[in-house]
Amino acid sequence: MAFSATISSYDNSILLRNKPINGLKNPTPFRHLKLVPMKIQAAHVTHSSMVQPFLAEETITKPKNYTLPVFRFDEYMVMKAKRVNRALEEAVPLQHPAKIHESMRYSLLAGGKRVRPILCIASCELVGGDESLAMPMACAVEMVHTMSLIHDDLPCMDDDDLRRGKPTNHKAFGEETAVLAGDALLSLAFEHVAAKTINISPARVVRAIAELASAIGSEGLVAGQIVDICSEGKQVDLSELEYIHVHKTAKLLEASVVCGVMMGGGSVSDVERGRKYARCIGLLFQVVDDILDVTKSSEELGKTAGKDLASDKATYPKLMGLDQARKFAADLVDQAIEELSYFDAAKAAPLYHLANYIANRQN
């Protein structure tokens, strides 16, 4: 049945309204921004009309005067993912008790694109740091992310049977073990950063640990998850949907970038520019996710497709329409890339391409 709702225009997004003015002069703290409602009509787009690719294959236009050097992005991603996988393998050896470690490794080493740990490493390199400085934090971020996936898939949460093309953790090991595996990965994440980070001042490590912890807790990932749960069966407007996804998805991507900059020795200004970049790509990740959910099959995604549509869940395509959702995504990419223009173009190249990769991903 056709659906229409009055929603706030995405032009009033708490992200897109935070445009940089004269660099970082007089920045407005993200959490203090207020939405100014504007009314537009958003028509629900039926599933059958959502079959075209998200964005064209060509690279999104970069900001004026931003010259990007030649960069082999695919090779970079493969190389970094291999190193991250090797570090994760070493971080969670198969030991007693066997069942819990098998469960942890089952989800942690199940593949995936390793976007968050690579973001952490690339952000460290952005400010002149070495990969080795960021690797413990990069692993920690992926452990936290894996924990969130294990718990999110549980019957009491999103109740999913498929993740990364495999049965979800609770389907493979049982609900009790899945809960404990997530808990174990969460605690190991902080232990790993504290024990394995070297050649960085304790004060800087502590700040990075605090950043990661805040991204997970009651004002971060958990906040997004609880508001999402409480919103089930209710009509959600665009500002509420953005709150859910900024916290549920974007916060951990933000922590990945910010912690990487911190580990690399970045300045306060570097951290804030990295934070703005990450907020944009974090929300972008979810906008793309929503579009892929209705344009791809379960086989293509490696997880259950069409679930949001079937459950009448609020998504960006549903509230904005597919074309407006795509435009919103393109605007998020533009602002993310604008933040990178303050850095050395060669060092920023991986993050530039990562933004485009997130925009154009197909699963």
CSV table of C-alpha atoms in Angstrom, one decimal:
chain,number,residue,atom,x,y,z
A,1,MET,CA,0.0,0.0,0.0
A,2,ALA,CA,1.3,3.5,-0.8
A,3,PHE,CA,2.7,5.3,2.1
A,4,SER,CA,3.5,9.0,2.6
A,5,ALA,CA,4.8,10.9,5.6
A,6,THR,CA,5.8,14.4,6.5
A,7,ILE,CA,9.4,14.4,7.5
A,8,SER,CA,12.3,16.8,8.1
A,9,SER,CA,14.3,17.6,5.0
A,10,TYR,CA,17.7,15.8,5.0
A,11,ASP,CA,19.2,19.2,4.3
A,12,ASN,CA,18.7,19.8,8.0
A,13,SER,CA,20.7,16.7,8.9
A,14,ILE,CA,22.8,17.2,12.0
A,15,LEU,CA,25.7,16.1,9.9
A,16,LEU,CA,25.2,18.2,6.7
A,17,ARG,CA,24.3,21.3,8.7
A,18,ASN,CA,27.7,21.2,10.3
A,19,LYS,CA,29.5,22.7,7.3
A,20,PRO,CA,33.1,23.8,8.0
A,21,ILE,CA,33.4,27.6,8.2
A,22,ASN,CA,36.9,29.0,7.7
A,23,GLY,CA,38.5,25.7,8.5
A,24,LEU,CA,38.0,24.9,12.1
A,25,LYS,CA,37.2,28.4,13.3
A,26,ASN,CA,34.2,28.6,15.6
A,27,PRO,CA,33.2,24.9,15.2
A,28,THR,CA,29.9,23.9,16.5
A,29,PRO,CA,30.0,20.8,18.8
A,30,PHE,CA,28.1,18.0,17.1
A,31,ARG,CA,26.0,17.1,20.1
A,32,HIS,CA,24.8,20.7,20.6
A,33,LEU,CA,23.4,21.1,17.1
A,34,LYS,CA,19.6,21.5,16.8
A,35,LEU,CA,17.4,20.6,13.9
A,36,VAL,CA,15.3,23.3,12.3
A,37,PRO,CA,12.3,21.5,10.9
A,38,MET,CA,11.4,21.9,7.3
A,39,LYS,CA,8.5,20.0,5.9
A,40,ILE,CA,8.6,17.9,2.7
A,41,GLN,CA,6.6,15.0,1.4
A,42,ALA,CA,8.4,11.7,1.1
A,43,ALA,CA,6.7,8.9,-0.8
A,44,HIS,CA,7.3,5.3,0.0
A,45,VAL,CA,9.0,3.6,-2.9
A,46,THR,CA,7.9,0.0,-3.6
A,47,HIS,CA,10.4,-2.8,-3.6
A,48,SER,CA,10.0,-3.5,-7.3
A,49,SER,CA,11.2,0.0,-8.1
A,50,MET,CA,14.3,-0.2,-6.1
A,51,VAL,CA,16.3,-2.4,-8.4
A,52,GLN,CA,18.9,-0.1,-9.9
A,53,PRO,CA,22.5,0.2,-8.6
A,54,PHE,CA,23.1,2.7,-5.8
A,55,LEU,CA,25.6,4.9,-7.5
A,56,ALA,CA,27.4,4.9,-10.9
A,57,GLU,CA,30.7,3.1,-11.0
A,58,GLU,CA,32.7,6.3,-11.7
A,59,THR,CA,34.3,8.2,-8.8
A,60,ILE,CA,32.2,10.9,-7.2
A,61,THR,CA,33.4,14.4,-8.0
A,62,LYS,CA,36.0,15.6,-5.6
A,63,PRO,CA,36.0,19.2,-4.1
A,64,LYS,CA,37.4,22.0,-6.1
A,65,ASN,CA,41.2,22.4,-6.0
A,66,TYR,CA,41.6,19.0,-4.5
A,67,THR,CA,44.2,17.0,-6.5
A,68,LEU,CA,44.4,13.4,-5.7
A,69,PRO,CA,47.6,11.4,-6.7
A,70,VAL,CA,47.4,8.0,-8.4
A,71,PHE,CA,46.6,5.4,-5.7
A,72,ARG,CA,46.1,1.7,-6.0
A,73,PHE,CA,43.2,1.4,-3.7
A,74,ASP,CA,42.3,-2.3,-4.3
A,75,GLU,CA,45.9,-3.3,-3.6
A,76,TYR,CA,45.9,-1.2,-0.4
A,77,MET,CA,42.7,-2.8,0.9
A,78,VAL,CA,43.9,-6.3,0.2
A,79,MET,CA,47.3,-5.7,1.8
A,80,LYS,CA,45.8,-4.0,4.9
A,81,ALA,CA,43.1,-6.6,5.3
A,82,LYS,CA,45.6,-9.4,5.2
A,83,ARG,CA,47.7,-7.8,7.9
A,84,VAL,CA,44.6,-7.1,10.1
A,85,ASN,CA,43.5,-10.7,9.6
A,86,ARG,CA,46.9,-12.0,10.7
A,87,ALA,CA,46.9,-9.8,13.8
A,88,LEU,CA,43.4,-10.9,14.7
A,89,GLU,CA,44.3,-14.5,14.3
A,90,GLU,CA,47.2,-14.0,16.7
A,91,ALA,CA,45.1,-12.1,19.1
A,92,VAL,CA,42.5,-14.8,19.6
A,93,PRO,CA,44.3,-18.2,19.6
A,94,LEU,CA,42.4,-21.4,19.9
A,95,GLN,CA,42.8,-22.4,23.6
A,96,HIS,CA,40.9,-23.6,26.6
A,97,PRO,CA,37.9,-23.3,27.0
A,98,ALA,CA,37.7,-24.4,23.4
A,99,LYS,CA,34.1,-23.7,22.8
A,100,ILE,CA,34.2,-20.0,23.7
A,101,HIS,CA,37.3,-19.4,21.7
A,102,GLU,CA,35.9,-21.3,18.7
A,103,SER,CA,32.8,-19.1,18.9
A,104,MET,CA,34.9,-15.9,19.1
A,105,ARG,CA,37.1,-16.9,16.2
A,106,TYR,CA,34.1,-18.1,14.1
A,107,SER,CA,32.7,-14.6,13.9
A,108,LEU,CA,35.9,-12.6,14.2
A,109,LEU,CA,37.7,-14.4,11.4
A,110,ALA,CA,34.7,-14.9,9.2
A,111,GLY,CA,36.0,-12.5,6.6
A,112,GLY,CA,34.4,-9.1,6.0
A,113,LYS,CA,35.9,-6.1,4.4
A,114,ARG,CA,37.7,-4.9,7.6
A,115,VAL,CA,36.6,-1.3,6.9
A,116,ARG,CA,36.8,-0.2,10.5
A,117,PRO,CA,40.3,-1.4,11.2
A,118,ILE,CA,41.6,-0.2,7.9
A,119,LEU,CA,40.0,3.2,8.6
A,120,CYS,CA,41.9,3.2,11.9
A,121,ILE,CA,45.2,2.4,10.2
A,122,ALA,CA,44.7,4.8,7.4
A,123,SER,CA,43.9,7.6,9.8
A,124,CYS,CA,47.1,6.9,11.8
A,125,GLU,CA,49.0,7.1,8.5
A,126,LEU,CA,47.1,10.3,7.6
A,127,VAL,CA,48.9,12.2,10.3
A,128,GLY,CA,52.3,10.6,9.8
A,129,GLY,CA,52.0,7.6,12.0
A,130,ASP,CA,53.1,4.0,11.3
A,131,GLU,CA,50.7,1.1,10.8
A,132,SER,CA,52.2,-0.7,13.8
A,133,LEU,CA,51.2,2.1,16.1
A,134,ALA,CA,47.5,1.6,15.2
A,135,MET,CA,47.3,-2.1,14.8
A,136,PRO,CA,46.3,-3.0,18.4
A,137,MET,CA,43.5,-0.4,18.2
A,138,ALA,CA,42.5,-1.5,14.8
A,139,CYS,CA,42.1,-5.1,16.1
A,140,ALA,CA,40.1,-3.8,19.1
A,141,VAL,CA,37.7,-1.9,16.9
A,142,GLU,CA,37.1,-5.0,14.8
A,143,MET,CA,36.5,-7.1,18.0
A,144,VAL,CA,34.0,-4.5,19.2
A,145,HIS,CA,32.3,-4.5,15.8
A,146,THR,CA,32.1,-8.3,15.8
A,147,MET,CA,30.6,-8.3,19.3
A,148,SER,CA,27.9,-5.9,18.0
A,149,LEU,CA,27.1,-8.2,15.1
A,150,ILE,CA,26.9,-11.3,17.3
A,151,HIS,CA,24.5,-9.6,19.7
A,152,ASP,CA,22.6,-7.8,17.0
A,153,ASP,CA,21.8,-11.1,15.3
A,154,LEU,CA,20.3,-12.7,18.5
A,155,PRO,CA,16.6,-13.6,18.6
A,156,CYS,CA,16.0,-10.9,21.2
A,157,MET,CA,17.5,-8.3,18.9
A,158,ASP,CA,17.2,-8.5,15.1
A,159,ASP,CA,16.8,-12.3,15.0
A,160,ASP,CA,19.0,-13.0,12.0
A,161,ASP,CA,20.1,-16.4,10.7
A,162,LEU,CA,22.8,-15.3,8.2
A,163,ARG,CA,25.9,-13.2,8.6
A,164,ARG,CA,28.8,-12.8,6.1
A,165,GLY,CA,27.3,-15.7,4.1
A,166,LYS,CA,27.4,-18.1,7.1
A,167,PRO,CA,25.0,-19.1,9.9
A,168,THR,CA,25.0,-16.4,12.6
A,169,ASN,CA,26.9,-17.2,15.8
A,170,HIS,CA,23.9,-18.3,17.9
A,171,LYS,CA,22.8,-20.6,15.1
A,172,ALA,CA,26.2,-22.3,15.0
A,173,PHE,CA,27.0,-22.3,18.8
A,174,GLY,CA,23.7,-21.6,20.6
A,175,GLU,CA,22.4,-18.4,22.2
A,176,GLU,CA,24.3,-18.8,25.5
A,177,THR,CA,27.7,-19.2,23.9
A,178,ALA,CA,27.0,-16.3,21.4
A,179,VAL,CA,26.2,-13.9,24.2
A,180,LEU,CA,29.4,-14.9,26.0
A,181,ALA,CA,31.5,-14.8,22.9
A,182,GLY,CA,30.4,-11.2,22.3
A,183,ASP,CA,31.1,-10.3,26.0
A,184,ALA,CA,34.6,-11.9,25.7
A,185,LEU,CA,35.4,-10.0,22.5
A,186,LEU,CA,34.3,-6.7,24.1
A,187,SER,CA,36.6,-7.2,27.1
A,188,LEU,CA,39.5,-8.5,25.0
A,189,ALA,CA,39.3,-5.4,22.8
A,190,PHE,CA,40.3,-3.1,25.7
A,191,GLU,CA,42.8,-5.6,27.1
A,192,HIS,CA,44.5,-5.9,23.7
A,193,VAL,CA,44.9,-2.1,23.3
A,194,ALA,CA,46.2,-1.7,26.8
A,195,ALA,CA,48.6,-4.6,26.6
A,196,LYS,CA,49.9,-4.5,23.0
A,197,THR,CA,50.2,-0.8,22.2
A,198,ILE,CA,53.8,0.4,22.3
A,199,ASN,CA,55.8,3.5,21.6
A,200,ILE,CA,52.8,5.8,22.4
A,201,SER,CA,52.4,7.8,25.5
A,202,PRO,CA,50.1,6.3,28.2
A,203,ALA,CA,48.1,9.5,28.2
A,204,ARG,CA,47.4,9.3,24.5
A,205,VAL,CA,46.5,5.6,24.8
A,206,VAL,CA,44.1,6.3,27.6
A,207,ARG,CA,42.3,9.1,25.6
A,208,ALA,CA,41.9,6.6,22.7
A,209,ILE,CA,40.5,4.0,25.0
A,210,ALA,CA,38.0,6.5,26.4
A,211,GLU,CA,37.0,7.4,22.8
A,212,LEU,CA,36.4,3.8,21.9
A,213,ALA,CA,34.5,3.1,25.1
A,214,SER,CA,32.2,6.2,24.6
A,215,ALA,CA,31.4,5.0,21.1
A,216,ILE,CA,30.0,1.7,22.5
A,217,GLY,CA,28.1,2.7,25.6
A,218,SER,CA,24.9,4.3,26.6
A,219,GLU,CA,25.6,7.5,24.6
A,220,GLY,CA,27.0,5.5,21.6
A,221,LEU,CA,26.2,2.2,20.0
A,222,VAL,CA,23.9,1.1,22.8
A,223,ALA,CA,22.0,4.3,22.6
A,224,GLY,CA,21.3,3.7,18.9
A,225,GLN,CA,20.3,0.1,19.5
A,226,ILE,CA,17.9,0.9,22.4
A,227,VAL,CA,16.2,3.7,20.5
A,228,ASP,CA,15.9,1.4,17.5
A,229,ILE,CA,14.3,-1.2,19.6
A,230,CYS,CA,11.9,1.3,21.2
A,231,SER,CA,10.9,2.6,17.8
A,232,GLU,CA,9.7,-0.7,16.5
A,233,GLY,CA,6.1,-0.5,15.4
A,234,LYS,CA,6.1,3.3,15.6
A,235,GLN,CA,6.3,5.9,12.9
A,236,VAL,CA,9.8,7.3,12.9
A,237,ASP,CA,10.7,10.6,11.4
A,238,LEU,CA,14.0,11.4,9.6
A,239,SER,CA,15.7,13.1,12.6
A,240,GLU,CA,14.9,10.1,14.8
A,241,LEU,CA,16.2,7.7,12.1
A,242,GLU,CA,19.4,9.7,11.9
A,243,TYR,CA,19.9,9.6,15.7
A,244,ILE,CA,19.6,5.8,15.6
A,245,HIS,CA,22.1,5.4,12.8
A,246,VAL,CA,24.6,8.0,13.9
A,247,HIS,CA,24.8,6.1,17.2
A,248,LYS,CA,24.3,2.5,16.1
A,249,THR,CA,26.6,2.6,13.1
A,250,ALA,CA,28.5,5.9,12.7
A,251,LYS,CA,29.9,6.1,16.2
A,252,LEU,CA,32.1,3.1,15.8
A,253,LEU,CA,33.4,4.3,12.5
A,254,GLU,CA,34.0,7.7,14.1
A,255,ALA,CA,36.0,6.0,16.9
A,256,SER,CA,38.0,4.1,14.3
A,257,VAL,CA,39.2,7.3,12.6
A,258,VAL,CA,39.6,9.4,15.8
A,259,CYS,CA,41.6,6.6,17.6
A,260,GLY,CA,43.8,6.2,14.5
A,261,VAL,CA,44.6,9.9,14.4
A,262,MET,CA,45.3,9.8,18.1
A,263,MET,CA,47.6,6.8,17.8
A,264,GLY,CA,49.4,8.5,14.9
A,265,GLY,CA,50.2,11.6,17.0
A,266,GLY,CA,47.7,13.9,15.4
A,267,SER,CA,46.9,17.4,16.8
A,268,VAL,CA,43.6,18.5,18.3
A,269,SER,CA,42.7,20.0,14.9
A,270,ASP,CA,43.6,16.8,13.1
A,271,VAL,CA,41.3,14.8,15.5
A,272,GLU,CA,38.4,17.1,14.9
A,273,ARG,CA,38.8,17.1,11.1
A,274,GLY,CA,39.0,13.3,11.2
A,275,ARG,CA,35.9,13.2,13.4
A,276,LYS,CA,33.9,15.2,10.9
A,277,TYR,CA,35.0,13.0,8.0
A,278,ALA,CA,34.1,9.9,10.0
A,279,ARG,CA,30.7,11.2,11.0
A,280,CYS,CA,29.8,11.7,7.3
A,281,ILE,CA,31.0,8.3,6.1
A,282,GLY,CA,29.5,6.6,9.2
A,283,LEU,CA,26.0,7.8,8.3
A,284,LEU,CA,26.8,7.2,4.6
A,285,PHE,CA,27.5,3.5,5.5
A,286,GLN,CA,23.9,3.2,6.8
A,287,VAL,CA,22.2,5.0,4.0
A,288,VAL,CA,24.0,2.7,1.5
A,289,ASP,CA,23.0,-0.3,3.7
A,290,ASP,CA,19.4,0.7,3.6
A,291,ILE,CA,19.5,1.0,-0.2
A,292,LEU,CA,21.3,-2.3,-0.6
A,293,ASP,CA,18.7,-4.1,1.6
A,294,VAL,CA,16.1,-3.4,-1.0
A,295,THR,CA,18.2,-3.7,-4.2
A,296,LYS,CA,20.2,-6.8,-3.6
A,297,SER,CA,19.6,-10.5,-2.9
A,298,SER,CA,20.6,-12.4,0.2
A,299,GLU,CA,23.2,-14.2,-1.8
A,300,GLU,CA,24.7,-10.9,-3.0
A,301,LEU,CA,24.7,-9.4,0.5
A,302,GLY,CA,25.7,-12.4,2.5
A,303,LYS,CA,22.9,-11.6,4.9
A,304,THR,CA,19.1,-11.6,4.8
A,305,ALA,CA,17.9,-9.1,2.2
A,306,GLY,CA,14.6,-7.2,2.2
A,307,LYS,CA,14.1,-7.7,6.0
A,308,ASP,CA,13.6,-4.0,6.7
A,309,LEU,CA,10.9,-3.7,4.0
A,310,ALA,CA,9.2,-6.9,5.3
A,311,SER,CA,9.1,-5.6,8.9
A,312,ASP,CA,8.0,-2.1,7.8
A,313,LYS,CA,11.1,-0.6,9.4
A,314,ALA,CA,12.0,3.0,8.9
A,315,THR,CA,14.8,3.4,6.3
A,316,TYR,CA,16.2,6.2,4.3
A,317,PRO,CA,14.7,5.0,1.0
A,318,LYS,CA,11.3,4.6,2.7
A,319,LEU,CA,11.3,8.0,4.3
A,320,MET,CA,13.0,10.0,1.5
A,321,GLY,CA,12.5,7.9,-1.6
A,322,LEU,CA,15.3,6.2,-3.4
A,323,ASP,CA,16.5,9.2,-5.5
A,324,GLN,CA,16.7,11.5,-2.4
A,325,ALA,CA,18.5,8.8,-0.4
A,326,ARG,CA,21.1,8.7,-3.2
A,327,LYS,CA,21.5,12.4,-3.2
A,328,PHE,CA,21.9,12.5,0.6
A,329,ALA,CA,24.6,9.9,0.2
A,330,ALA,CA,26.4,11.9,-2.4
A,331,ASP,CA,26.3,15.0,-0.2
A,332,LEU,CA,27.7,13.0,2.7
A,333,VAL,CA,30.6,11.9,0.5
A,334,ASP,CA,31.2,15.5,-0.7
A,335,GLN,CA,31.5,16.8,2.9
A,336,ALA,CA,33.7,13.9,4.0
A,337,ILE,CA,36.1,14.6,1.2
A,338,GLU,CA,36.1,18.3,1.9
A,339,GLU,CA,37.5,17.5,5.4
A,340,LEU,CA,40.3,15.6,3.8
A,341,SER,CA,41.4,18.6,1.7
A,342,TYR,CA,43.1,20.0,4.8
A,343,PHE,CA,45.6,17.1,4.8
A,344,ASP,CA,48.4,16.1,2.5
A,345,ALA,CA,46.7,14.6,-0.6
A,346,ALA,CA,49.0,11.5,-0.8
A,347,LYS,CA,48.4,10.6,2.8
A,348,ALA,CA,44.7,11.3,2.5
A,349,ALA,CA,44.3,9.1,-0.6
A,350,PRO,CA,43.2,5.9,1.2
A,351,LEU,CA,40.5,7.8,3.2
A,352,TYR,CA,39.3,9.5,0.0
A,353,HIS,CA,39.0,6.2,-1.7
A,354,LEU,CA,37.4,4.6,1.4
A,355,ALA,CA,34.6,7.1,1.3
A,356,ASN,CA,33.9,6.3,-2.4
A,357,TYR,CA,34.2,2.6,-1.6
A,358,ILE,CA,31.6,2.8,1.1
A,359,ALA,CA,29.3,4.8,-1.3
A,360,ASN,CA,29.7,2.3,-4.1
A,361,ARG,CA,29.9,-1.0,-2.2
A,362,GLN,CA,27.5,-3.7,-3.4
A,363,ASN,CA,27.3,-5.8,-0.2
